[in-house]
XYZ file of C-alpha atoms in Angstrom:
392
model
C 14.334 -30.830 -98.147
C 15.993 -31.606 -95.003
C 18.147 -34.227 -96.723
C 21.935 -33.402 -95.984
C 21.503 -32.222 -92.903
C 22.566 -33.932 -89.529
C 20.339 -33.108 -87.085
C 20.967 -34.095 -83.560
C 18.817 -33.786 -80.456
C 20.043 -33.151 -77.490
C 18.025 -34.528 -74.314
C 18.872 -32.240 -71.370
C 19.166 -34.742 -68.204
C 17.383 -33.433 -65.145
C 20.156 -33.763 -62.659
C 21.943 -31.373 -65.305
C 19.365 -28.827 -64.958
C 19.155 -28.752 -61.069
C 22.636 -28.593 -61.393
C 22.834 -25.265 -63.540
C 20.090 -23.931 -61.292
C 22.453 -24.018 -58.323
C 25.693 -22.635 -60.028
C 23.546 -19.598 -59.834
C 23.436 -19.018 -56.072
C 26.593 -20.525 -55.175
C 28.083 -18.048 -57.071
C 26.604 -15.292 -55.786
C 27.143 -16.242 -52.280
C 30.659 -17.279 -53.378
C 30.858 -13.597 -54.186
C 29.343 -11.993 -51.135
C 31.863 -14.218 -48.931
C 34.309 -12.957 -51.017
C 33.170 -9.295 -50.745
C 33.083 -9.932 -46.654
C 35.988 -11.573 -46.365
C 37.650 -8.001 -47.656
C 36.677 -6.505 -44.237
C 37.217 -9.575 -42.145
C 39.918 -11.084 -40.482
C 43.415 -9.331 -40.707
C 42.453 -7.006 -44.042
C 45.218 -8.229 -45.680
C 44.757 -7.236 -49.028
C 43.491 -4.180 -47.952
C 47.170 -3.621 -45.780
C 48.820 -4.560 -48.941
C 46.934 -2.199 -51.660
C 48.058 0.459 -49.552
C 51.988 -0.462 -49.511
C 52.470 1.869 -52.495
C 50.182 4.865 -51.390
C 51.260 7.850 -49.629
C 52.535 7.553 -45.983
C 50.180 9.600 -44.507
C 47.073 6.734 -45.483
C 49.358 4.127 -44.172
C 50.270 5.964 -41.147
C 46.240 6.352 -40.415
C 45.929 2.446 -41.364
C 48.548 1.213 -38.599
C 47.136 3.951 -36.012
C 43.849 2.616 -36.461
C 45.283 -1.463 -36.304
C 46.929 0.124 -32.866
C 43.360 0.839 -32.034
C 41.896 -2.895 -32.257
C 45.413 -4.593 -31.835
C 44.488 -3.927 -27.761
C 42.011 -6.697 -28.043
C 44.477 -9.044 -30.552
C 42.604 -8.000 -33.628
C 44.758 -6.087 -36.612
C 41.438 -4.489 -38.851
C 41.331 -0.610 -39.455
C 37.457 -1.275 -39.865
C 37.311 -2.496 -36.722
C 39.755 0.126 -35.081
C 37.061 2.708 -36.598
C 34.293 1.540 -34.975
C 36.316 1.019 -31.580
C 36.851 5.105 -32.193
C 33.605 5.454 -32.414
C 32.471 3.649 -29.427
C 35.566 5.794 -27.650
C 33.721 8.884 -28.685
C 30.188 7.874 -27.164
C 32.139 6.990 -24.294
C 34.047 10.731 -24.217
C 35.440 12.567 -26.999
C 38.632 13.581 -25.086
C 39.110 9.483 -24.332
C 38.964 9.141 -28.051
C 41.256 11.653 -28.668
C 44.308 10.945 -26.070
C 43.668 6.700 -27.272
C 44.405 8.146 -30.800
C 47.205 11.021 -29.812
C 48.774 7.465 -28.345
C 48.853 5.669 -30.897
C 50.072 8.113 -33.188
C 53.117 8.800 -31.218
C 53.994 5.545 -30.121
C 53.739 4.349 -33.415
C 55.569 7.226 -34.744
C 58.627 6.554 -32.351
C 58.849 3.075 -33.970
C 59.407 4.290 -37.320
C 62.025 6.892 -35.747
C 63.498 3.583 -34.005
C 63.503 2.076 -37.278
C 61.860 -1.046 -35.765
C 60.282 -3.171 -37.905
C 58.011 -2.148 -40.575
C 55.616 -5.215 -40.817
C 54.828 -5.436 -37.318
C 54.342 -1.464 -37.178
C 51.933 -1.838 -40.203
C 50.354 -4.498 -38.150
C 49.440 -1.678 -34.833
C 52.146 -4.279 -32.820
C 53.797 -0.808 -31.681
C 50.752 1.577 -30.970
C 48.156 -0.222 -29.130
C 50.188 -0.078 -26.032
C 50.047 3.597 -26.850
C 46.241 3.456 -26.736
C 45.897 2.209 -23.729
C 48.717 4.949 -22.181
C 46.597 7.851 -23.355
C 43.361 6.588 -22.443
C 44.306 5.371 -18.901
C 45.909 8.489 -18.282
C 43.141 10.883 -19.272
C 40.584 8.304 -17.121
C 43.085 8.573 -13.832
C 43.633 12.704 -13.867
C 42.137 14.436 -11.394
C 41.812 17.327 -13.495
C 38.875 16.208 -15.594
C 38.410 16.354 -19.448
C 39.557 18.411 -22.000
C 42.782 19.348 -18.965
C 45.389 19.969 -22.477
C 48.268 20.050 -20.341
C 47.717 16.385 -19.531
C 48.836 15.330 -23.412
C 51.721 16.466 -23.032
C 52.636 13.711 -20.866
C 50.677 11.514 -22.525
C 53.045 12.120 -25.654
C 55.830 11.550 -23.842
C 54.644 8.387 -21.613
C 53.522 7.243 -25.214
C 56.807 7.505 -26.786
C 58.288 4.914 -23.928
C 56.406 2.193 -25.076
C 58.350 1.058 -28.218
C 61.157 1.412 -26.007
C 59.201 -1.119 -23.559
C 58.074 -3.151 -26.321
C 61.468 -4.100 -28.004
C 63.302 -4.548 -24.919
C 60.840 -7.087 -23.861
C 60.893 -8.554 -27.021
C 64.220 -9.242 -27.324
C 64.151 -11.001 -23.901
C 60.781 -12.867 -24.184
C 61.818 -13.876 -27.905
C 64.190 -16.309 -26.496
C 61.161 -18.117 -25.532
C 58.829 -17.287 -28.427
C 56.325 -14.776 -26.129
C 54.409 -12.195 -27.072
C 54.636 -8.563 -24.689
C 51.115 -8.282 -24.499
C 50.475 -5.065 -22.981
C 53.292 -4.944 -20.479
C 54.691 -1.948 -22.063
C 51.489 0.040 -21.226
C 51.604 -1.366 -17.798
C 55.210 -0.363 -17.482
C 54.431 3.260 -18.642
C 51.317 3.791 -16.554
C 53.015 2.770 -13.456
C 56.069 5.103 -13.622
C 54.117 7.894 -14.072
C 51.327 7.464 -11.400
C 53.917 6.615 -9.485
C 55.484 9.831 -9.985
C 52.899 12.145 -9.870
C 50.362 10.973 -7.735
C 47.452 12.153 -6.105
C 48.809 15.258 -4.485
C 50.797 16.334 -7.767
C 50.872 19.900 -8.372
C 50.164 19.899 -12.465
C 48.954 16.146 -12.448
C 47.091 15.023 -9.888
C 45.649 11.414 -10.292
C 42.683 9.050 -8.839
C 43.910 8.169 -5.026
C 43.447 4.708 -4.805
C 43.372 3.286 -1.282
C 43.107 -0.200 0.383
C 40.012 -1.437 1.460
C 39.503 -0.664 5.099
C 35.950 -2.259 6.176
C 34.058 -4.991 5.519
C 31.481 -4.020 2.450
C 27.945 -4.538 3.137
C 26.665 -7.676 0.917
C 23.005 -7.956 0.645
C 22.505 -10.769 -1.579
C 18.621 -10.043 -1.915
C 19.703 -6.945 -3.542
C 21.743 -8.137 -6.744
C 21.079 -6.859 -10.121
C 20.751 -9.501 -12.726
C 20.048 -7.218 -15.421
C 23.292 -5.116 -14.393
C 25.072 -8.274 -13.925
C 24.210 -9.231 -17.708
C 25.153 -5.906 -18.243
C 28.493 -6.284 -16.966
C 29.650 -8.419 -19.409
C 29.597 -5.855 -22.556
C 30.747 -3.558 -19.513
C 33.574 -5.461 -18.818
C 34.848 -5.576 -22.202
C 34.778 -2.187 -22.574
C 36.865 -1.495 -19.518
C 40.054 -3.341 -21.450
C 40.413 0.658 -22.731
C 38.948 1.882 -19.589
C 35.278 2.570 -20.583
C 32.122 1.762 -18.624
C 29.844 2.497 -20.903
C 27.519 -0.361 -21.956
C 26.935 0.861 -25.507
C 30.882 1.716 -26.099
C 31.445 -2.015 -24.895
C 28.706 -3.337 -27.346
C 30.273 -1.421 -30.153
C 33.560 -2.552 -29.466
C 31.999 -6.593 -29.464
C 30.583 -5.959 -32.713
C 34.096 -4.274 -34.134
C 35.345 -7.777 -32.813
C 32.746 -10.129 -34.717
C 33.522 -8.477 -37.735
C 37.212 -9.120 -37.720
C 36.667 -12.525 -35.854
C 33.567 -14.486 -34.159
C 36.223 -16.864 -32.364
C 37.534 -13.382 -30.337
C 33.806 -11.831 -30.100
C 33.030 -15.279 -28.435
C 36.350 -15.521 -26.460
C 35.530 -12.076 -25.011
C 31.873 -12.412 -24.036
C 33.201 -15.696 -21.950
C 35.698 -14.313 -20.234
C 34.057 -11.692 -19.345
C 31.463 -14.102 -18.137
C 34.151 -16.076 -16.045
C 35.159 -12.587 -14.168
C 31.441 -12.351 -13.067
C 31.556 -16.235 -11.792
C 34.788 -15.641 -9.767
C 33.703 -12.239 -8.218
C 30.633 -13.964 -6.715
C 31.845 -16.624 -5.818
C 34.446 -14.378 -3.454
C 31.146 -12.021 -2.663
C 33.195 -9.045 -4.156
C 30.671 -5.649 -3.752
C 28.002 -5.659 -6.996
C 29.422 -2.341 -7.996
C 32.564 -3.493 -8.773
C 31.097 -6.140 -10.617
C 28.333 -3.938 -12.221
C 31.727 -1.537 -13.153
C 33.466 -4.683 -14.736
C 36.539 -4.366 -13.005
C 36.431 -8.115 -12.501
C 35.830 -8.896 -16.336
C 38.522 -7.001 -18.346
C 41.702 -8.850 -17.532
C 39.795 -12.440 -17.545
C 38.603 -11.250 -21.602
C 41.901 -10.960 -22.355
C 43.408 -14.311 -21.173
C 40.571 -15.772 -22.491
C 41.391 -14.836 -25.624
C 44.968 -14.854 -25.825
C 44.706 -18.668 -24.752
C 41.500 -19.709 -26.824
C 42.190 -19.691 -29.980
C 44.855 -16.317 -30.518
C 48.454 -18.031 -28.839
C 47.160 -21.588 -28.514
C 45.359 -23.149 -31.975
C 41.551 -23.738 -31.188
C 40.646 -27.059 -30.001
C 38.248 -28.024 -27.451
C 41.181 -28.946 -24.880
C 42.555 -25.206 -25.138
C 39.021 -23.856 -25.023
C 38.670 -25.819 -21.997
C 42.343 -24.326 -20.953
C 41.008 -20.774 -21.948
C 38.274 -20.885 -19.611
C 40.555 -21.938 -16.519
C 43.240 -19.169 -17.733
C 40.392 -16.342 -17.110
C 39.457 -17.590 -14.194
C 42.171 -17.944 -12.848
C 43.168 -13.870 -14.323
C 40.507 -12.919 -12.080
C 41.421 -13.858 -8.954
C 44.725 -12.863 -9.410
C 43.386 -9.658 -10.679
C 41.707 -9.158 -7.426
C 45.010 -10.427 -5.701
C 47.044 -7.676 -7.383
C 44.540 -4.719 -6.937
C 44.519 -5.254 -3.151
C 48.238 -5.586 -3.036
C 48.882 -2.099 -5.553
C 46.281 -0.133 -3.912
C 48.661 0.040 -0.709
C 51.285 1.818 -2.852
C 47.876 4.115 -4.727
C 48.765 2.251 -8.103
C 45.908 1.264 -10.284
C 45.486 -2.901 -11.381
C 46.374 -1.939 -15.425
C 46.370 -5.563 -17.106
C 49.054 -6.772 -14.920
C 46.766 -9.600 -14.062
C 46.151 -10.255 -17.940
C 50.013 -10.319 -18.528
C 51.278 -12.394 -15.892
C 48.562 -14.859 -16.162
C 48.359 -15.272 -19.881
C 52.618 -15.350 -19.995
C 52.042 -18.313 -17.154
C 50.059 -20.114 -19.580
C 51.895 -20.038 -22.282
C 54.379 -21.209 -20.907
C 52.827 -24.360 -20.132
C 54.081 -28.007 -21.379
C 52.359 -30.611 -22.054
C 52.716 -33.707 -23.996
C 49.078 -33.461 -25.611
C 49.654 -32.555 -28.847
C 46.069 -31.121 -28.961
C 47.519 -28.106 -27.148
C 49.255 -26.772 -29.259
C 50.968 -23.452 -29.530
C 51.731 -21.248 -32.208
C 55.071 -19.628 -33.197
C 54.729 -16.144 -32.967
C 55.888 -15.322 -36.143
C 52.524 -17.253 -37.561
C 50.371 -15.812 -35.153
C 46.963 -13.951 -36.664
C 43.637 -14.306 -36.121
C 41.852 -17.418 -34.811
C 40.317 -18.781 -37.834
C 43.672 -18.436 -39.422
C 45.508 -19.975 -36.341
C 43.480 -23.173 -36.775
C 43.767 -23.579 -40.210
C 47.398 -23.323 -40.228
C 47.741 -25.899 -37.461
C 45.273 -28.250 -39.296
C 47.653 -28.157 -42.114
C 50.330 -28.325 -39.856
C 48.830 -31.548 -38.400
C 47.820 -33.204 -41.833
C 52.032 -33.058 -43.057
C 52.908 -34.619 -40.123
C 53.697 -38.455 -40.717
C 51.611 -40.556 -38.660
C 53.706 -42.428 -35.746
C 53.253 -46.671 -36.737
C 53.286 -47.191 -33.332
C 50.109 -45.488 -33.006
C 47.639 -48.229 -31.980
């Protein structure tokens, strides 16, 4: 009965089978790094669904880029959970940081500067920092409402700051960092003062006595401390849990700045002992905060990642934090506070550093985004390069 037919067996190899068995997971963790990558990095696509929505959801995307853009990292889900970590800090921090960035980046679209690099925060983290270093300098306390008024109008000087500088440091591909909130906080401390009718500020004097070191009595735990500490005082918080919260709004956008930040942090607790600075400053992490920065801005963010920049990195933060220390004894004979002067001038230093070792190598601005990124565009870079024949 079965004659006509063809009938063919097929004998299923085992390799084959294994084979189908582990299409499976790989595509379901080929979809869960897809779903992830969504919320890491830059958010691109996320920036670029919103490009035909109404203005007011873009406007609350860039303010909230503004937010993380402080520590080099453009992700509104990371600028949320910096908020939040602003509002376990102190509510009325949370809200002059966001009044900042709102007007600062609000004057950019008035300026009709660009629209990219607004989107991006580039024009309201300085803005961040204004409001929340105000509000943590006044005398007056929280919840003071007069004080936003200046804070508007400090806030609105920082575009100003930010494209003038630009269009001088372009000429040698530099980034302003945050010398546009330095600029801003200076003037008006400067102005008002401690013995300021409306606005009274901090009084910040030079030392005057030799501090009483007891080495027996250092805190290891605090010291450990210090280092989440110190990277919440880049926004002016000492509160351990607000600087935890902002390391963890950093891993999600990018390990390589999460791990850039806990070192240099670290460094700023090496080079404050090693001068025997007094344990509550270093318990405070005033010594950390500037060396986080550098250490970011040169490992990985300005510089593409390789072990010789990591290296540099290191040396760039510590060397932030004893000019930090440098620069805070010199301001506090004219009652002006540190800022991230040390950050700026130390970071700009290093970039501007030339080499011949082509591991070293730094990015043009223009392609400037997020470590991981950073690298893999100057792998590529490196692979269409021809090699030299001369090379032995």
């Amino acid at each position: 009965p079965l004659k006509g037919l063809n009938v063919t067996m097929e004998m299923e190899h085992p390799g084959e089978k294994s084979s189908k068995t582990q299409t499976g997971p790989r595509k379901i963790w080929k979809q869960i790094w897809g779903t992830l990558s969504f919320f890491t990095g830059d958010m691109k696509a996320f920036g670029d669904w919103l490009k035909d929505k109404p203005l007011v959801f873009q406007f609350i995307d860039w303010v909230l880029r503004s937010v993380s853009q402080v520590m080099f990292v453009s992700n509104p889900l990371s600028g949320l959970i910096m908020i939040a970590g602003f509002l376990v800090q102190s509510p009325w921090l949370a809200l002059t940081g966001c009044l900042g960035a709102a007007v600062s980046t609000l004057t950019a679209l008035l300026l009709s500067q660009d629209r990219s690099a607004i989107a991006a925060g580039l024009y309201g983290y300085n803005g961040v920092l204004v409001g929340m270093l105000m509000a943590i300098f006044s005398e007056k306390g929280n919840c003071y409402w007069w004080l936003l008024l200046p804070v508007a109008l400090m806030s609105m000087t920082c575009p100003l700051f930010t494209s003038a500088l630009g269009s001088v440091f372009s000429k040698w591909d530099l980034p302003v960092f945050t010398l546009p909130f330095n600029l801003a906080l200076t003037v008006f401390i400067a102005a008002t003062g401690h013995y300021n009718l409306y606005f009274p500020t901090t009084l910040i004097q030079p030392i005057t006595a030799v501090p009483s070191i007891n080495w027996s009595e250092i805190q290891v735990p605090l010291l450990f401390q210090s280092i989440p500490v110190g990277v919440g005082q880049v926004y002016g918080c000492d509160n351990p849990w607000t600087g935890g919260m902002i390391m963890v709004a950093l891993f999600i956008s990018s390990p390589l700045i999460f791990i850039h930040a806990v070192i240099g942090s670290a460094v700023g607790i090496l080079a404050a002992l090693s001068v025997a600075s007094p344990f509550n400053r270093i318990y405070a992490g005033l010594w950390n905060y500037n060396s986080c920065l550098s250490c970011i801005a040169i490992g990985g963010m300005f510089y593409a990642l390789t072990w010789q920049t990591f290296l540099l990195a290191i040396v760039c933060a510590l060397f932030t934090a004893y000019v930090g220390e440098t620069l805070s004894n010199m301001f506090s004979v004219f009652g002006l506070p540190l800022g991230t002067w040390a950050f700026c001038l130390s970071s700009l230093t290093f970039l501007l550093l030339t080499t011949n070792n082509n591991a070293i190598y730094k990015l043009p601005l223009s392609k400037v985004t997020y470590p991981e990124a950073n690298r893999a565009y100057y792998l590529a870079e490196k692979g269409q390069q021809p090699k030299s024949t001369c090379n032995v």
